[in-house]
């Protein structure tokens, strides 16, 4: 599997080789693959989504069974011991964490971090106000709020993430721009429209149909758009 | 247009190399105008080959008129001494000049070919003889093949001065050894070898001939090219930012003005923008499974 350049860049100055790693919010396994390629001794790939756990197992873990453990678990209460990991990665995780989950997740990171542990948080800056794709994300959030009472996406500025972890005892190390602009391709736009449509299908018919039609319209109208910024922030926990 | 040292040849090549195959699709008058245009924009490195139809003949008149302003690269697919010697003579005759600056082994594909070329009675003997006789000045090699074969060629040809190989964001996004042209770039830099990038503007292979007959293709390119000013500029910038000496223009003359424009305005490319392009193309290729993020 090709490791995305966003992942390989974010990891390139981290001492991954030989380290025990926590990949927080494993998605479909891009960062798990990046950590393994960079020589991690063990990667705990944690996700609360069963389909993602399966995807990571099939795409990545199967080829590296001795170095990978895919855990279907909640980041707010990790099934890992205190002081047990040397690298934590959160690549594209924070934008799917609603504000009320932040405190518990940050607390768990600190608990499992061993002294000297490295933390890498890669995520998106809030989009500029004239970005066309904002409307699709707004629809995604609206349908998500209506269907399950929380937003689908929250874009935390790099400065906020930095203060959050520094406030919790981590030392800031560096901040990089991974993508500028961020290429939201037709595939991404379709995937986000699919999320909105799937939440819409859980709503009362009339409202749901209306919002699903909006998703169709926005998918076509936006097509693809390169806009915004993706950042990478690295921290270290004091020895 | 900016220039960069072509390895240790002593020549500073423009960051765009004119792929003269474009002349093959033009009548003589149009071909003459095209050469004047690229020279006017500051291009000083031309690349030609005998198998590009009438290209050598069409390039001839303007090449002879501006011989001192043009660093001329030519190439041969012959692998033996006799074949290469004959082809070089033929190219000199068809171009109507007495000297070619850079003569290249064209399209190296297999390890066995490297044995033939470097062995007794191989093409390189003809190249070296021509160099001694003042017919050519420098020896180069071109290949679309695996990076490892090109690295082997560097090891086995001591007097190799330039390399031509593919470089674009699709290739750069692939991690496997079969696409590791970055390793070639690094090695070339260490060895003082000049580097020329091809396929910078490739969008992908043409659809199958069932879907799109060859006669219905809109561009005279080996591959389907990107064809908007913005994409052409992004692709040029990306290729030039990888550290190549020069980026070879596309085969189709209709797109030449856009490539020249991009090359003239080149002013580096931020790494975050380079990654943006790599990621865009990676996701365009429909990754499975569907992804919301980068
Ligand atoms: C966008 S993906 C991350 C991409 C991934 N890091 C990669 O490199 O491919 C976000 C992941 O976080 C997981 N996630 C979100 N909230 C979570 C939580 N509270 N506990 C566990 N996993 C969570 C989601 O299930 C999803 O797998």
XYZ file of C-alpha atoms and ligand atoms in Angstrom:
560
model
C 0.000 0.000 0.000
C 1.272 3.486 -0.832
C 1.602 5.679 2.224
C 0.098 9.121 1.508
C 2.670 11.911 1.396
C 0.753 13.687 4.169
C 1.474 10.752 6.475
C 5.061 10.130 5.434
C 5.874 13.832 5.771
C 4.315 14.102 9.229
C 6.329 11.096 10.434
C 9.625 11.865 8.726
C 11.220 13.704 11.678
C 9.760 11.446 14.408
C 11.741 8.569 15.966
C 9.298 5.890 14.819
C 11.847 3.143 14.276
C 11.605 0.615 17.094
C 8.836 2.537 18.884
C 5.547 1.306 20.338
C 2.869 3.431 18.685
C -0.767 4.310 19.206
C -2.572 5.270 15.995
C -5.594 7.050 17.437
C -8.555 6.894 15.061
C -7.194 4.406 12.555
C -9.632 5.096 9.704
C -8.701 2.889 6.770
C -5.124 2.464 7.953
C -3.003 5.046 6.156
C -1.049 6.098 9.226
C -0.863 2.539 10.535
C 0.839 1.670 7.250
C 3.112 4.714 7.561
C 4.184 3.798 11.093
C 4.926 0.208 10.058
C 6.864 1.365 7.019
C 8.900 3.657 9.270
C 9.899 0.709 11.442
C 7.520 0.839 14.424
C 8.020 -2.142 16.712
C 4.294 -2.294 17.412
C 1.238 -0.292 16.352
C -2.028 -0.236 18.274
C -4.544 0.882 15.653
C -7.629 2.072 17.524
C -10.986 2.885 15.984
C -14.562 2.728 17.251
C -15.860 1.857 13.804
C -16.163 -1.853 13.023
C -15.900 -1.353 9.260
C -12.704 0.664 9.746
C -11.254 -1.985 12.046
C -11.924 -4.546 9.333
C -10.395 -2.329 6.640
C -7.216 -1.780 8.656
C -6.960 -5.491 9.371
C -7.309 -6.413 5.728
C -5.279 -3.656 4.114
C -2.445 -3.381 6.583
C -2.442 -5.623 9.639
C -2.750 -8.931 7.785
C 0.677 -8.461 6.223
C 2.231 -7.477 9.562
C 0.407 -9.554 12.196
C 3.287 -9.500 14.676
C 3.625 -5.747 14.738
C -0.019 -4.678 14.496
C -2.944 -4.879 16.892
C -6.237 -3.513 15.591
C -8.409 -2.557 18.555
C -12.069 -1.714 18.229
C -12.341 0.634 21.205
C -13.217 4.148 22.326
C -10.404 6.660 22.512
C -12.100 8.139 25.577
C -11.244 4.990 27.515
C -8.337 3.211 25.892
C -7.666 -0.462 26.597
C -3.959 0.294 27.061
C -1.804 0.485 30.211
C -0.486 3.724 31.716
C 2.862 4.912 30.290
C 2.796 2.259 27.579
C 3.332 4.044 24.237
C 6.206 6.049 22.774
C 4.480 7.635 19.770
C 0.875 8.742 19.393
C -0.522 9.767 16.008
C -3.866 11.465 15.403
C -3.994 11.935 11.632
C -7.329 13.396 10.575
C -8.844 12.399 13.917
C -9.682 15.695 15.562
C -12.053 16.918 12.859
C -14.302 13.938 13.615
C -14.150 14.479 17.398
C -17.000 16.625 18.692
C -15.945 19.275 21.260
C -17.388 17.348 24.186
C -15.063 14.385 23.511
C -11.855 16.412 23.479
C -11.180 16.423 27.191
C -11.523 12.662 27.624
C -9.368 11.877 24.576
C -6.632 14.308 25.575
C -6.665 12.819 29.086
C -6.256 9.296 27.695
C -3.349 10.345 25.482
C -1.545 11.682 28.516
C -2.302 8.591 30.594
C -0.939 6.081 28.065
C 2.046 8.263 27.052
C 5.352 7.105 28.483
C 7.849 9.791 29.544
C 9.392 11.335 26.397
C 6.452 10.182 24.256
C 5.936 11.963 20.901
C 2.529 13.105 19.711
C 1.659 14.106 16.139
C -1.681 15.774 15.392
C -2.486 16.311 11.712
C -5.699 18.086 10.794
C -7.427 20.810 8.833
C -7.643 24.531 9.503
C -11.189 25.915 9.352
C -12.044 26.609 5.710
C -12.025 30.135 4.332
C -15.512 31.636 4.237
C -15.674 31.677 0.426
C -14.957 27.954 0.008
C -17.755 26.234 -1.913
C -17.269 22.971 -0.052
C -18.239 24.654 3.243
C -21.839 24.283 2.198
C -21.480 20.531 1.848
C -19.810 20.262 5.263
C -22.588 22.426 6.726
C -25.155 20.031 5.285
C -23.195 17.064 6.606
C -23.179 18.656 10.075
C -26.851 19.607 9.933
C -27.929 16.070 8.993
C -25.589 14.615 11.619
C -26.913 16.922 14.349
C -30.492 16.073 13.441
C -29.862 12.345 13.151
C -27.599 11.775 16.166
C -27.264 14.997 18.090
C -23.640 15.870 17.263
C -21.704 17.367 14.392
C -19.955 15.210 11.820
C -16.967 17.528 11.383
C -15.313 20.243 13.446
C -12.207 21.947 12.097
C -9.989 22.989 15.012
C -7.387 25.655 14.221
C -3.775 24.576 14.750
C -3.346 27.227 17.440
C -6.211 25.782 19.450
C -4.846 22.232 19.234
C -1.458 23.535 20.269
C -2.842 25.298 23.356
C -4.938 22.282 24.226
C -1.941 19.947 24.499
C 0.510 22.463 25.900
C -2.113 23.182 28.560
C -2.084 19.480 29.375
C 1.665 19.309 29.942
C 3.019 18.503 26.435
C 5.931 20.490 25.020
C 5.346 21.993 21.574
C 7.958 20.831 19.081
C 7.087 22.012 15.546
C 4.251 22.865 13.176
C 4.279 22.138 9.447
C 1.895 22.726 6.579
C 1.140 19.356 5.018
C -1.219 20.503 2.278
C -1.852 23.957 0.890
C -4.320 23.913 -0.736
C -6.180 20.786 0.361
C -7.365 18.893 -2.735
C -10.992 17.919 -2.118
C -11.334 15.692 -5.165
C -14.545 14.402 -6.721
C -14.059 11.242 -4.696
C -13.890 13.197 -1.435
C -16.896 15.319 -2.356
C -18.898 12.224 -3.215
C -17.849 10.517 0.036
C -18.977 13.525 2.101
C -22.239 13.783 0.171
C -22.773 10.068 0.883
C -22.374 10.736 4.616
C -24.967 13.515 4.449
C -27.347 11.282 2.458
C -26.973 8.454 4.923
C -27.836 10.704 7.897
C -30.681 12.232 5.877
C -32.148 8.763 5.323
C -32.599 8.436 9.088
C -34.711 11.602 9.287
C -38.491 11.977 8.801
C -39.290 11.496 5.119
C -40.072 15.015 4.061
C -37.055 16.604 5.766
C -34.766 13.732 4.882
C -35.710 13.798 1.198
C -35.161 17.524 1.037
C -31.686 17.277 2.633
C -30.725 14.315 0.456
C -31.693 16.323 -2.617
C -29.492 19.140 -1.305
C -26.611 16.707 -1.002
C -27.131 15.620 -4.629
C -27.226 19.216 -5.782
C -24.089 20.213 -3.854
C -22.150 17.186 -5.022
C -22.729 18.186 -8.628
C -22.295 21.901 -8.071
C -18.989 21.567 -6.211
C -17.397 18.801 -8.252
C -13.967 19.230 -6.743
C -12.244 22.099 -4.993
C -8.708 22.733 -3.797
C -8.986 24.952 -0.754
C -7.830 25.246 2.860
C -4.822 23.950 4.722
C -3.814 20.746 6.460
C -1.308 21.082 9.293
C 0.916 18.764 11.294
C 1.823 19.630 14.891
C 4.338 17.628 16.908
C 4.651 17.584 20.690
C 6.711 15.670 23.208
C 5.814 14.678 26.746
C 8.554 15.681 29.212
C 10.896 12.851 30.286
C 13.552 31.388 -18.721
C 15.748 30.092 -15.919
C 18.653 27.772 -16.670
C 20.370 25.077 -14.610
C 23.703 23.326 -15.041
C 23.236 20.114 -17.021
C 25.280 17.952 -14.691
C 28.957 18.435 -15.397
C 28.594 18.961 -19.151
C 29.440 22.631 -18.726
C 26.162 23.579 -20.392
C 23.407 25.481 -18.613
C 20.125 24.138 -19.969
C 16.868 26.064 -19.925
C 14.473 24.497 -17.398
C 12.315 23.511 -20.361
C 13.713 21.257 -23.063
C 11.995 21.451 -26.430
C 10.808 17.981 -27.429
C 11.064 18.527 -31.177
C 8.698 15.681 -32.027
C 6.090 18.472 -31.982
C 7.503 19.588 -35.348
C 6.464 16.318 -36.918
C 2.831 17.459 -36.938
C 3.512 20.802 -38.609
C 4.244 21.849 -42.170
C 7.701 23.336 -42.703
C 6.534 26.922 -42.281
C 4.778 26.107 -39.007
C 7.821 24.150 -37.853
C 10.052 27.139 -38.517
C 7.713 29.382 -36.520
C 7.639 26.928 -33.637
C 11.440 26.899 -33.408
C 11.505 30.706 -33.455
C 8.862 30.778 -30.720
C 10.668 28.452 -28.326
C 13.980 30.207 -28.905
C 12.314 33.558 -28.303
C 11.042 32.289 -24.927
C 14.550 31.353 -23.878
C 14.676 27.614 -24.570
C 18.239 26.547 -25.399
C 18.028 22.744 -25.157
C 16.374 20.736 -27.955
C 15.788 17.011 -28.060
C 15.293 15.039 -31.267
C 15.296 11.434 -32.467
C 15.422 9.771 -35.887
C 12.238 7.784 -35.335
C 10.095 10.881 -34.871
C 8.888 10.853 -38.499
C 10.215 13.860 -40.389
C 11.265 15.755 -37.300
C 14.983 15.837 -38.084
C 14.338 17.153 -41.587
C 11.881 19.792 -40.379
C 14.158 20.951 -37.583
C 17.128 21.245 -39.977
C 16.689 24.706 -41.502
C 16.168 26.622 -38.268
C 18.687 24.478 -36.420
C 21.344 25.425 -38.943
C 20.335 29.094 -38.777
C 20.558 29.154 -34.968
C 23.115 26.390 -34.419
C 25.052 28.331 -31.728
C 21.976 29.054 -29.623
C 20.873 25.439 -29.444
C 22.235 22.613 -27.307
C 21.120 19.646 -29.376
C 20.312 16.250 -27.915
C 19.689 13.319 -30.258
C 19.333 9.615 -29.599
C 19.455 6.129 -31.042
C 17.683 2.862 -30.366
C 20.550 0.937 -31.927
C 22.410 -1.239 -29.451
C 25.430 -2.280 -31.527
C 28.526 -0.412 -32.720
C 27.609 -0.679 -36.382
C 23.989 0.280 -35.864
C 24.723 3.281 -33.674
C 27.477 4.522 -35.968
C 25.135 4.329 -38.954
C 22.264 6.051 -37.143
C 24.453 8.879 -35.920
C 25.695 9.531 -39.445
C 22.124 9.437 -40.697
C 20.971 11.924 -38.037
C 23.824 14.300 -38.825
C 22.900 14.093 -42.490
C 19.201 14.565 -41.963
C 19.712 17.447 -39.543
C 22.340 18.916 -41.840
C 24.858 19.668 -39.093
C 28.348 18.389 -38.331
C 27.963 18.121 -34.591
C 25.466 16.930 -31.991
C 25.971 18.120 -28.416
C 24.401 15.187 -26.606
C 23.941 11.713 -28.039
C 21.748 9.386 -26.015
C 21.062 5.682 -25.763
C 17.315 5.758 -26.442
C 14.711 3.848 -24.433
C 16.792 1.376 -22.435
C 14.411 -1.387 -21.376
C 16.255 -4.550 -20.362
C 19.347 -5.505 -18.438
C 20.532 -7.574 -21.471
C 20.551 -4.435 -23.587
C 22.933 -2.898 -21.113
C 25.231 -5.886 -21.656
C 25.130 -5.358 -25.430
C 25.631 -1.615 -25.275
C 28.550 -1.728 -22.876
C 30.099 -4.886 -24.329
C 32.540 -5.329 -27.197
C 30.991 -4.191 -30.464
C 28.339 -2.343 -28.481
C 26.769 1.036 -29.208
C 28.905 2.854 -26.667
C 32.014 2.095 -28.703
C 30.469 4.078 -31.539
C 29.478 6.861 -29.133
C 33.032 7.137 -27.760
C 34.582 7.034 -31.199
C 32.234 9.835 -32.293
C 33.221 11.811 -29.221
C 36.912 11.396 -30.083
C 36.163 12.457 -33.653
C 34.329 15.576 -32.446
C 30.943 14.498 -33.855
C 29.317 14.536 -30.412
C 30.313 16.094 -27.083
C 28.414 14.226 -24.385
C 26.875 10.806 -23.785
C 23.432 10.314 -22.260
C 20.734 7.706 -21.760
C 16.940 7.695 -21.788
C 14.599 5.134 -20.220
C 11.005 4.632 -19.141
C 12.008 1.458 -17.353
C 12.493 0.559 -13.713
C 14.658 2.940 -11.724
C 16.941 0.033 -10.785
C 17.920 -0.485 -14.418
C 18.828 3.204 -14.696
C 20.885 2.970 -11.512
C 22.687 -0.026 -13.004
C 23.376 2.002 -16.139
C 24.970 4.723 -13.990
C 27.208 2.074 -12.429
C 28.183 0.550 -15.739
C 28.697 3.615 -17.935
C 31.473 5.756 -16.457
C 31.233 8.535 -19.008
C 27.447 8.923 -18.735
C 26.624 12.633 -18.425
C 22.833 12.885 -18.701
C 19.716 10.836 -17.997
C 16.158 11.213 -19.263
C 13.352 9.483 -17.338
C 9.711 9.979 -16.221
C 8.853 12.356 -13.388
C 5.379 13.492 -12.404
C 3.144 13.588 -9.301
C 1.546 10.210 -10.065
C 4.933 8.513 -10.182
C 6.119 10.458 -7.124
C 3.081 9.276 -5.113
C 3.939 5.597 -5.566
C 6.201 4.068 -2.937
C 7.301 0.856 -4.616
C 10.749 0.323 -6.086
C 9.321 0.330 -9.634
C 8.504 4.030 -9.299
C 11.433 5.196 -7.199
C 12.805 7.736 -9.660
C 13.664 9.911 -6.643
C 16.503 7.458 -6.050
C 17.690 8.110 -9.610
C 17.567 11.868 -9.041
C 19.594 11.543 -5.855
C 22.164 9.301 -7.435
C 22.441 11.549 -10.496
C 23.025 14.553 -8.240
C 25.806 12.697 -6.411
C 27.450 11.703 -9.675
C 27.106 15.095 -11.366
C 24.776 13.707 -14.049
C 22.260 16.061 -15.690
C 18.591 15.029 -15.547
C 15.803 15.536 -18.077
C 12.199 14.761 -17.083
C 9.653 13.218 -19.437
C 5.925 12.479 -18.924
C 5.588 15.514 -16.659
C 2.236 16.321 -18.278
C 0.789 12.802 -18.446
C -2.759 12.530 -17.201
C -2.849 8.813 -17.929
C -2.732 6.326 -20.763
C -5.174 6.901 -23.624
C -8.469 5.007 -23.331
C -8.379 1.642 -25.103
C -8.656 1.828 -28.891
C -12.109 0.201 -28.600
C -13.289 3.182 -26.601
C -11.320 5.790 -28.525
C -9.790 4.846 -31.879
C -6.288 6.187 -32.339
C -7.466 8.384 -35.201
C -9.932 10.136 -32.867
C -7.430 11.174 -30.213
C -7.378 14.954 -29.827
C -3.649 15.189 -29.142
C -0.561 13.762 -30.800
C 0.937 12.492 -27.559
C 2.078 9.068 -26.356
C -0.199 9.536 -23.383
C -3.293 11.616 -22.639
C -1.968 14.995 -21.529
C -3.332 17.564 -19.117
C -4.479 20.431 -21.288
C -5.543 23.465 -19.262
C -3.148 26.325 -18.456
C -3.540 25.719 -14.740
C -2.847 21.994 -14.850
C 0.047 22.427 -17.231
C 1.579 24.996 -14.914
C 1.096 22.759 -11.848
C 2.676 19.834 -13.651
C 5.589 21.887 -14.916
C 6.187 23.407 -11.501
C 6.050 20.010 -9.837
C 8.537 18.407 -12.216
C 10.912 21.367 -12.092
C 10.729 21.425 -8.288
C 11.911 17.795 -7.997
C 15.424 18.856 -8.907
C 15.496 17.878 -12.578
C 17.798 19.979 -14.706
C 15.091 20.438 -17.318
C 11.548 19.331 -18.129
C 10.875 18.047 -21.654
C 7.831 19.581 -23.355
C 4.912 17.587 -24.738
C 4.646 16.013 -28.160
C 1.615 17.956 -29.306
C 2.325 21.384 -30.803
C -1.109 22.722 -29.785
C -0.066 22.699 -26.136
C 3.398 24.186 -26.602
C 2.469 27.793 -25.826
C 1.039 26.781 -22.457
C 4.142 24.797 -21.564
C 6.358 27.714 -22.574
C 4.269 30.060 -20.487
C 4.542 27.807 -17.424
C 8.297 27.402 -17.914
C 8.830 31.133 -18.304
C 6.944 31.888 -15.104
C 8.431 29.090 -13.018
C 9.398 30.330 -9.593
C 9.614 27.219 -7.399
C 6.760 25.349 -5.742
C 6.102 25.026 -1.998
C 6.373 21.495 -0.664
C 2.833 21.710 0.724
C 1.585 22.513 -2.788
C 3.624 19.635 -4.251
C 2.034 17.239 -1.765
C -1.350 18.721 -2.567
C -0.895 17.715 -6.198
C 0.324 14.225 -5.329
C -2.662 13.689 -3.051
C -5.125 15.061 -5.581
C -3.967 12.632 -8.237
C -3.788 9.722 -5.830
C -7.452 10.239 -4.917
C -8.437 10.866 -8.538
C -7.348 7.303 -9.197
C -10.337 6.143 -7.092
C -8.727 4.641 -4.048
C -10.572 1.748 -2.474
C -12.063 2.131 0.066
C -13.703 5.526 -0.263
C -12.010 8.137 1.947
C -13.222 11.343 3.553
C -9.744 12.556 4.483
C -6.191 12.967 3.175
C -10.647 10.195 9.438
S -10.315 8.753 10.239
C -8.591 8.898 10.545
C -7.710 8.477 9.388
C -6.553 7.608 9.817
N -5.839 8.179 10.934
C -5.595 7.317 8.689
O -4.412 7.686 8.769
O -6.000 6.685 7.694
C -11.017 8.993 11.855
C -11.082 7.719 12.656
O -11.297 8.050 14.027
C -12.198 7.117 14.586
N -12.808 7.704 15.773
C -13.506 8.854 15.890
N -13.889 9.042 17.169
C -13.445 7.977 17.869
C -13.538 7.581 19.222
N -14.169 8.331 20.115
N -12.948 6.436 19.574
C -12.302 5.667 18.680
N -12.178 5.994 17.388
C -12.740 7.128 16.984
C -13.160 6.883 13.427
O -13.861 5.685 13.610
C -12.188 6.800 12.262
O -11.694 5.485 12.146
